[in-house]
Each structure stands twice: as structure tokens, then as C-alpha cells.
PDB file of C-alpha atoms in Angstrom:
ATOM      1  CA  UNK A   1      24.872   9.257   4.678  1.00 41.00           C
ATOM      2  CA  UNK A   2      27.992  12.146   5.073  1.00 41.00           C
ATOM      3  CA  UNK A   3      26.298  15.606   4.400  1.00 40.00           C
ATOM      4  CA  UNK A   4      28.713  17.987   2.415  1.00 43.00           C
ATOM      5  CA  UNK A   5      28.879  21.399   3.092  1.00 42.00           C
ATOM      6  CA  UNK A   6      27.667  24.190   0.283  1.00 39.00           C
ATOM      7  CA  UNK A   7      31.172  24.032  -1.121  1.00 42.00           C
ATOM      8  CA  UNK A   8      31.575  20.139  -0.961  1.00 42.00           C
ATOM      9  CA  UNK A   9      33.503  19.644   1.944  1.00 43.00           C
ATOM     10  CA  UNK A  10      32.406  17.444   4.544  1.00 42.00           C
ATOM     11  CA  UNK A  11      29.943  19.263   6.303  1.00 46.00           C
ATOM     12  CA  UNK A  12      30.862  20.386  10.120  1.00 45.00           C
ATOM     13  CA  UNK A  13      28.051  19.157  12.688  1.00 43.00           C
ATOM     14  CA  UNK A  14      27.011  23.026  13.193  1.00 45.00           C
ATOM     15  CA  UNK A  15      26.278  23.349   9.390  1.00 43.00           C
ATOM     16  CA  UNK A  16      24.121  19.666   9.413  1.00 41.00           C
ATOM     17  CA  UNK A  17      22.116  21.304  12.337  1.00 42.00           C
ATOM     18  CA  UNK A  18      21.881  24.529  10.161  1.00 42.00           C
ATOM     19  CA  UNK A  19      20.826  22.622   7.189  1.00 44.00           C
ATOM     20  CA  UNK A  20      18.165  20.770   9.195  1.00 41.00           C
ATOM     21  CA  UNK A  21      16.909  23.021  10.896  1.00 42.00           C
ATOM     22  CA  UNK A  22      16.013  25.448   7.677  1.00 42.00           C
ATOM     23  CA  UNK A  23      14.564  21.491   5.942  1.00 44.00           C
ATOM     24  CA  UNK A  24      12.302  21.262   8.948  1.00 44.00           C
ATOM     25  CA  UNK A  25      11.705  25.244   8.967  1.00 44.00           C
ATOM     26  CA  UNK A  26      10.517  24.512   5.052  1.00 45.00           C
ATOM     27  CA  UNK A  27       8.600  21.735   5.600  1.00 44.00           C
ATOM     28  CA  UNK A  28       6.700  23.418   8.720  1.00 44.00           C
ATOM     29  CA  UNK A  29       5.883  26.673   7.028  1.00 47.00           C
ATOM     30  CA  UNK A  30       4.083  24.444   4.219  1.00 64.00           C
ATOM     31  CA  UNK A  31       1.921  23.206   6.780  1.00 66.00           C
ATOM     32  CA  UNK A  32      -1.414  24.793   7.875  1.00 71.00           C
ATOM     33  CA  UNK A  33      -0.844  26.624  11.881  1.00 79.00           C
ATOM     34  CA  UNK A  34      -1.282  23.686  14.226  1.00 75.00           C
ATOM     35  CA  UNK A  35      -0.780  20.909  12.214  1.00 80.00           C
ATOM     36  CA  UNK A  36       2.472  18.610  12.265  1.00 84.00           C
ATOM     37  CA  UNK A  37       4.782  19.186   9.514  1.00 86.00           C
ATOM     38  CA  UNK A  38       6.554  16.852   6.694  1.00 90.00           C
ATOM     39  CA  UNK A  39       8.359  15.261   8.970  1.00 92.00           C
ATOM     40  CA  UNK A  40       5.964  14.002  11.437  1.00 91.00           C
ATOM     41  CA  UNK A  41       3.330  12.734   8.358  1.00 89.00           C
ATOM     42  CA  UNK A  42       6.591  10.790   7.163  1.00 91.00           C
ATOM     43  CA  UNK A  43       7.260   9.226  10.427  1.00 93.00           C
ATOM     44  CA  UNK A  44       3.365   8.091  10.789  1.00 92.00           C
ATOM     45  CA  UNK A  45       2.690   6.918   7.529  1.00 93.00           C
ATOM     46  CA  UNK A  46       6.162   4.494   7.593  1.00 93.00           C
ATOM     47  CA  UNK A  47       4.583   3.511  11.447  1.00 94.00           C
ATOM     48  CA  UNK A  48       1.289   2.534   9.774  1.00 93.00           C
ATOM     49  CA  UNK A  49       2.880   0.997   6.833  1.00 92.00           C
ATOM     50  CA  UNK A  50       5.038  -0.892   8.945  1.00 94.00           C
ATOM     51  CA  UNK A  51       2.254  -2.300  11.354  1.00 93.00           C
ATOM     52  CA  UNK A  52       0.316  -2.841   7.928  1.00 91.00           C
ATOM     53  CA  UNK A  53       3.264  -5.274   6.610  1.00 91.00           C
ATOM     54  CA  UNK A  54       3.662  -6.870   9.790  1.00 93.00           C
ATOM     55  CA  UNK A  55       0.885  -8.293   9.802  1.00 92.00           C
ATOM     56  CA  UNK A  56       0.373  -8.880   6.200  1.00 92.00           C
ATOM     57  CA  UNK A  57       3.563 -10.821   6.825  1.00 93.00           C
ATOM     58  CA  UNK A  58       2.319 -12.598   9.533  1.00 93.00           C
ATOM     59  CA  UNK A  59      -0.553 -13.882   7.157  1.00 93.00           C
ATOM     60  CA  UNK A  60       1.757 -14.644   4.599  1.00 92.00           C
ATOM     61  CA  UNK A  61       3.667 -16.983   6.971  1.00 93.00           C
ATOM     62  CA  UNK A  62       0.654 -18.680   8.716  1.00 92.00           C
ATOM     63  CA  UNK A  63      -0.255 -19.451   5.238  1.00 90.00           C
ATOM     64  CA  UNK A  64       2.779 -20.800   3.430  1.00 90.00           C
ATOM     65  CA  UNK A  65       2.467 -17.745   1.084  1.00 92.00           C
ATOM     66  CA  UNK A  66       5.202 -14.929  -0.269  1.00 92.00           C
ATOM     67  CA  UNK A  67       4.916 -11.684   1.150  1.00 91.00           C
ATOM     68  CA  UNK A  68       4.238 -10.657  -2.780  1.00 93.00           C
ATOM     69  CA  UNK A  69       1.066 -12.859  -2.520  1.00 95.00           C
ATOM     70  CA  UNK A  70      -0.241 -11.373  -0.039  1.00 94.00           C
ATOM     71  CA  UNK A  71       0.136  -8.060  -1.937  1.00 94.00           C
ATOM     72  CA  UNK A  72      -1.518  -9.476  -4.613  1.00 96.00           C
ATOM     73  CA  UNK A  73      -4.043 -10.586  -2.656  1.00 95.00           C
ATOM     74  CA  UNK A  74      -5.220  -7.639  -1.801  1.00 93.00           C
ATOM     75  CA  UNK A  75      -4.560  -5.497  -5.235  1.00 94.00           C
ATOM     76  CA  UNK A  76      -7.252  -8.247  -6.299  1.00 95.00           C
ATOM     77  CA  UNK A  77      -9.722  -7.687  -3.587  1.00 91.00           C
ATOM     78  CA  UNK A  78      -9.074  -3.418  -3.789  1.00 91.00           C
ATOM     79  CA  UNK A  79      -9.504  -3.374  -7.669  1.00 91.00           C
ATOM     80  CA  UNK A  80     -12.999  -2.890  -7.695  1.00 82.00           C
ATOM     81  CA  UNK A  81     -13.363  -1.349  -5.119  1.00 81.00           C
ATOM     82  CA  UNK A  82     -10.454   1.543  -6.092  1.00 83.00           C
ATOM     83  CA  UNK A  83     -10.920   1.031 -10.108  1.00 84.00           C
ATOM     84  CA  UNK A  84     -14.464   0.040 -10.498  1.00 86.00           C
ATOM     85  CA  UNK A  85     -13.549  -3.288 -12.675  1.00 90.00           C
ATOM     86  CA  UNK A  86     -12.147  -6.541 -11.510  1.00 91.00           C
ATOM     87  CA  UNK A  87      -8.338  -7.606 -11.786  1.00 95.00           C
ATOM     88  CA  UNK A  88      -6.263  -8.660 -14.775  1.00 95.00           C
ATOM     89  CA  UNK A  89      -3.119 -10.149 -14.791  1.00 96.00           C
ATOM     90  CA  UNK A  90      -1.257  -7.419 -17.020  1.00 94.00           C
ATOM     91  CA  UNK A  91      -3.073  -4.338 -14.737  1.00 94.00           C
ATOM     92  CA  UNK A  92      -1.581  -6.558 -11.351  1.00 96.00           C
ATOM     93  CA  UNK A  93       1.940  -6.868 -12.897  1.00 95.00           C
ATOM     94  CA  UNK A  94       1.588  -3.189 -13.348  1.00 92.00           C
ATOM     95  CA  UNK A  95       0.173  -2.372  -9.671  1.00 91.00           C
ATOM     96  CA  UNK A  96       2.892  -4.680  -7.838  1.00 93.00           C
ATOM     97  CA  UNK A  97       5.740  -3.599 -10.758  1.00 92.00           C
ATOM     98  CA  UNK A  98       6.206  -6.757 -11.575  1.00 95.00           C
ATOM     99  CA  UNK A  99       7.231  -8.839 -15.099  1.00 95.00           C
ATOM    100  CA  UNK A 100       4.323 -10.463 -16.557  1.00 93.00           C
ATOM    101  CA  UNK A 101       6.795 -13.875 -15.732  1.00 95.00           C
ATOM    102  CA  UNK A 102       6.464 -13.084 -12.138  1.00 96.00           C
ATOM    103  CA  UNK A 103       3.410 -12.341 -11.759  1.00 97.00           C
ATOM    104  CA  UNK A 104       2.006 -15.746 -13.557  1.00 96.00           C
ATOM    105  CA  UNK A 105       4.105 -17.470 -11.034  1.00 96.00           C
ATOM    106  CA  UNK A 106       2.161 -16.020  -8.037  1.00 96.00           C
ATOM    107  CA  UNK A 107      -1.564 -16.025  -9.374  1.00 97.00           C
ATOM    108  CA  UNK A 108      -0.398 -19.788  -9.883  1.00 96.00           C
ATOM    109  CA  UNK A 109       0.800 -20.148  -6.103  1.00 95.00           C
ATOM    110  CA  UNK A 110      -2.701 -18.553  -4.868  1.00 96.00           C
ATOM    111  CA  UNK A 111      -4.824 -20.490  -7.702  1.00 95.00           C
ATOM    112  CA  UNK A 112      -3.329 -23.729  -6.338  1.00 94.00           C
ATOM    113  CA  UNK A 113      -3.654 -22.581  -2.913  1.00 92.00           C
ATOM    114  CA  UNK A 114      -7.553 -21.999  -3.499  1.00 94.00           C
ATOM    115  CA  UNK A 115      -7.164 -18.078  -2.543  1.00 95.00           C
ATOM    116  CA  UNK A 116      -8.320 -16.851  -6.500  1.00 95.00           C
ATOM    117  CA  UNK A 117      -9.365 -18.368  -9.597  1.00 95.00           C
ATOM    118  CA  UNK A 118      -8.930 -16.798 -12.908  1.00 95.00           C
ATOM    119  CA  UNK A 119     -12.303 -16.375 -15.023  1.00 94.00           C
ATOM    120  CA  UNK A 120     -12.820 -15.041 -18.776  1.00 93.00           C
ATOM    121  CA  UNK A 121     -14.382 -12.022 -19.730  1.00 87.00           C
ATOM    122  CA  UNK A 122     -17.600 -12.817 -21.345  1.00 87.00           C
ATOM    123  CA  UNK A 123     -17.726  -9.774 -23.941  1.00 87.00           C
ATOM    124  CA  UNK A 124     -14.123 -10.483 -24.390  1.00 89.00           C
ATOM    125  CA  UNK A 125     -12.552 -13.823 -24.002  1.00 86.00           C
ATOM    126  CA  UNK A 126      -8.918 -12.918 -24.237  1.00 89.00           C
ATOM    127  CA  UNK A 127      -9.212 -10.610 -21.169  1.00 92.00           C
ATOM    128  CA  UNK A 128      -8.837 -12.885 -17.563  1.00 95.00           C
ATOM    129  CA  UNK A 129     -10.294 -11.742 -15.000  1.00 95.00           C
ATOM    130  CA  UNK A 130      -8.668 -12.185 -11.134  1.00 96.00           C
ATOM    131  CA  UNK A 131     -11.491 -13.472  -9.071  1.00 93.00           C
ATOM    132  CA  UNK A 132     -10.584 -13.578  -5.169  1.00 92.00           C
ATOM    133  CA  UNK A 133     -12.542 -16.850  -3.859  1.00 93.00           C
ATOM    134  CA  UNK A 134     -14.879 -16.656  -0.883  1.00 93.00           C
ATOM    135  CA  UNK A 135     -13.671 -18.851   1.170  1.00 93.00           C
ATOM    136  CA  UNK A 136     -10.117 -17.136   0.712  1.00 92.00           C
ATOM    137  CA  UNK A 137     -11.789 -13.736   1.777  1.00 90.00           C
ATOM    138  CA  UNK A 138     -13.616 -15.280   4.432  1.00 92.00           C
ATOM    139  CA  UNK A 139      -9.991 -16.687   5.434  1.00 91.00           C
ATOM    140  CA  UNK A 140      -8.323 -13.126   5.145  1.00 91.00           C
ATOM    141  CA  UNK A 141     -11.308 -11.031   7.183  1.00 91.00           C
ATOM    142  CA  UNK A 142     -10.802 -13.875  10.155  1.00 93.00           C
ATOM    143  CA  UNK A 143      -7.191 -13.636  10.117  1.00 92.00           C
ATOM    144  CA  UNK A 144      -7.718  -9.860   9.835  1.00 92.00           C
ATOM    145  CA  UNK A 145     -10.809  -9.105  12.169  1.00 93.00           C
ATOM    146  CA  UNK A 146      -8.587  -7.722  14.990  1.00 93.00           C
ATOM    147  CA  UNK A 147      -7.258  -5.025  12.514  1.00 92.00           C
ATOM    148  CA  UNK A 148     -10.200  -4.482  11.628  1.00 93.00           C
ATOM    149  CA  UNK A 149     -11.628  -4.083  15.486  1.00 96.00           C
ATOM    150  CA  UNK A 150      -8.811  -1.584  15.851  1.00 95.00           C
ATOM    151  CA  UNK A 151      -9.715   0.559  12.617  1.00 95.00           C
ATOM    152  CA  UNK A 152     -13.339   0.425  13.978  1.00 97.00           C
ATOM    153  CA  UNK A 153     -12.051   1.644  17.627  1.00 97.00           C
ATOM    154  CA  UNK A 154     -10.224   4.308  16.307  1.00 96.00           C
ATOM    155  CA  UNK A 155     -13.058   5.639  14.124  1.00 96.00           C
ATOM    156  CA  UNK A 156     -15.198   5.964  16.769  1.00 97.00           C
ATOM    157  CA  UNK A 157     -13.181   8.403  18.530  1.00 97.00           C
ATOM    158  CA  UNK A 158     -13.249  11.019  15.561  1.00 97.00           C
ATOM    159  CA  UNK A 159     -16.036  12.675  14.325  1.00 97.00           C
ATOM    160  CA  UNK A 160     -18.001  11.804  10.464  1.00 96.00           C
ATOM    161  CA  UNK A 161     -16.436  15.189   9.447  1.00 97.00           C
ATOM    162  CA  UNK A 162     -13.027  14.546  10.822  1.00 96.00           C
ATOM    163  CA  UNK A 163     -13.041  11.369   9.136  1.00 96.00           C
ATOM    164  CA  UNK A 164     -14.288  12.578   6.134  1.00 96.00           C
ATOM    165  CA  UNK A 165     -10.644  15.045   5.945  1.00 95.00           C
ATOM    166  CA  UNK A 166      -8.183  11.863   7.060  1.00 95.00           C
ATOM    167  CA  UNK A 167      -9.983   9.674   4.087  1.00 95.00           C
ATOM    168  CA  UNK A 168      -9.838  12.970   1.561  1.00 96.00           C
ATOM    169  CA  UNK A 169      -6.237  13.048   2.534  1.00 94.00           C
ATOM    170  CA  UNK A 170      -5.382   9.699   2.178  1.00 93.00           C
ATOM    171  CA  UNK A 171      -7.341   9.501  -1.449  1.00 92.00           C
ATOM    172  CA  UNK A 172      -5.261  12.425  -2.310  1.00 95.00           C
ATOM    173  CA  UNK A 173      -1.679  11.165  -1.323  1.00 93.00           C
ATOM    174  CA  UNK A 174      -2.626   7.502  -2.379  1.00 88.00           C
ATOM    175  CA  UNK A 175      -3.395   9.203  -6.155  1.00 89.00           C
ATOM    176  CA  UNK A 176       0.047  11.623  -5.627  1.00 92.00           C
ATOM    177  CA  UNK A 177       1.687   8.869  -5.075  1.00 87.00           C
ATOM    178  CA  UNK A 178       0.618   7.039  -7.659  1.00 82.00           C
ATOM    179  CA  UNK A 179       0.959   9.288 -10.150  1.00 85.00           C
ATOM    180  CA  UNK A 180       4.444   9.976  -8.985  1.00 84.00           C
ATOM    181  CA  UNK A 181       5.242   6.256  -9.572  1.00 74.00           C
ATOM    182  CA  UNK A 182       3.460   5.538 -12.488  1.00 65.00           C
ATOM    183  CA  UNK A 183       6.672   6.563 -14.909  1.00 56.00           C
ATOM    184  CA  UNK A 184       8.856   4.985 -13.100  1.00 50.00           C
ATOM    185  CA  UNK A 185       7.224   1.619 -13.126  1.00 50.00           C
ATOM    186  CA  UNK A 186       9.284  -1.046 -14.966  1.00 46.00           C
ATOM    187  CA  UNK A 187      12.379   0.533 -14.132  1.00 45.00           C
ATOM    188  CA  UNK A 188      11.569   4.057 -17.387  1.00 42.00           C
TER     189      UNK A 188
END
């Protein structure tokens, strides 16, 4: 993308540097003393996003599945854990910004493929609840055991209280973020 100058002109390369260099200034005098800035957050959370989808790929492919499944997959097995109440349909379509077409489509791939099964509410049977099957998870924490030998690595080398901060932070931006997103889901 062609920066423009202040008066917008194509901006010379001395006035880019300028203009990134006073972003970057910004950014780091938001950040505590010591600790990387914006920029360096940005670049590790799309580096741990990116490993994150690789391999979520990778599953998706080993398992004749779309790489939406596999997102569904795990908004199913995360609901309870993040909301406190199982899965619906209308709250996944909402999660993955899906239509309501779309997502019927792929709980039907995964419910044919054995990975959920959908189950009514027994106060309420209108509500369906998403239900990820066991031998599905057990599927998913084989496939994903060396991920999960790497998470348990890297714990190990930080201390309960450091941990305690990156998880605060990470609950923090994960709820920014989706507060950030929630009016902008289906395309307000």
C-alpha cells in the first residue's frame, strides 16, 4: 500500500520513515519499560496463530474435513469451557460468523463423519445442543498430543505467577477482541 504524504501527495521514502518511526515511537511509549511494544505482540500473536492453523489444517486434511470444521470443532469443545453451557447451532453461526445455511451444512459434514451429534435440551426441546463425541475428542487430543507436549514444555519454563499474567493477558485480548467484533458480525 502507497503512503501519502500529510498533504496527499505520494509520500517521499524520508517522510514513510518519519511516519513510522513516530507509529512505532506511539506504540512503544504505551508499553510498560522493558516490555516489547505493539508491534512485536502483533508479529507473535499472527506467528502463533499461524502455527495454530497449520496444524488445524493439517487435521482438517488428514481427515477429509473443511478447515471451517475444524473451527467448529473446537468452538464446540471450548463452549463450555469459555461460556459455561454447551453449543447451539445459532450461538456457533454467531462464533464462526456464519449464515445459519452454512453452518447446518457443516454440523451435517461432522455428524456424518461421527465427530458430534446434536442432542435436545431437556427443559427445552426446541434448543439443540452440539455434543462433541468421545471418540472424536479422543481422535483430536491424539492428533494433537504433540501440541500439546509443546504447550506443556513451554510452561514449565515460566513460573505459576508468570503464567498466571500471559493467561490474564490472553483472557483480556481474547474478550477485547471479541467485543470489538461482536458488531461487526454478519457484515452490521
Amino acid at each position: 500500500m502507497e503512503r501519502s504524504s500529510r498533504d496527499g501527495r505520494p509520500a517521499t521514502a524520508d517522510e514513510s520513515a518519519t511516519d513510522e518511526s513516530s507509529a512505532s515511537e506511539g506504540a512503544s511509549a504505551s508499553a510498560p519499560e522493558g516490555a516489547p511494544d505493539l508491534q512485536t505482540y502483533a508479529v507473535l500473536l499472527r506467528t502463533l496463530n499461524s502455527e495454530f492453523n497449520r496444524h488445524a489444517h493439517a487435521f482438517a486434511q488428514r481427515h477429509d474435513l473443511h478447515a471451517t470444521d475444524v473451527h467448529a470443532l473446537a468452538a464446540i469443545l471450548d463452549s463450555t469451557a469459555l461460556e459455561g453451557r454447551p453449543m447451539t447451532p445459532s450461538r456457533l453461526a454467531e462464533r464462526l460468523n456464519l449464515t445459519s445455511g452454512a453452518v447446518t451444512a457443516c454440523l451435517d459434514r461432522l455428524e456424518r463423519a461421527g465427530h458430534i451429534s446434536r442432542t435436545r435440551d431437556s427443559a427445552d426441546r426446541r434448543v439443540v445442543h452440539l455434543v462433541y463425541n468421545t471418540g472424536a475428542r479422543a481422535l483430536a487430543r491424539q492428533y494433537f498430543s504433540p501440541l500439546a507436549r509443546s504447550t506443556e514444555a513451554t510452561m514449565r519454563r515460566f513460573t505459576p505467577a508468570q503464567l498466571a499474567t500471559v493467561a490474564d493477558f490472553l483472557r483480556t485480548l481474547n474478550q477485547e477482541l471479541t467485543a470489538q467484533a461482536a458488531p461487526g458480525r454478519r457484515g452490521e
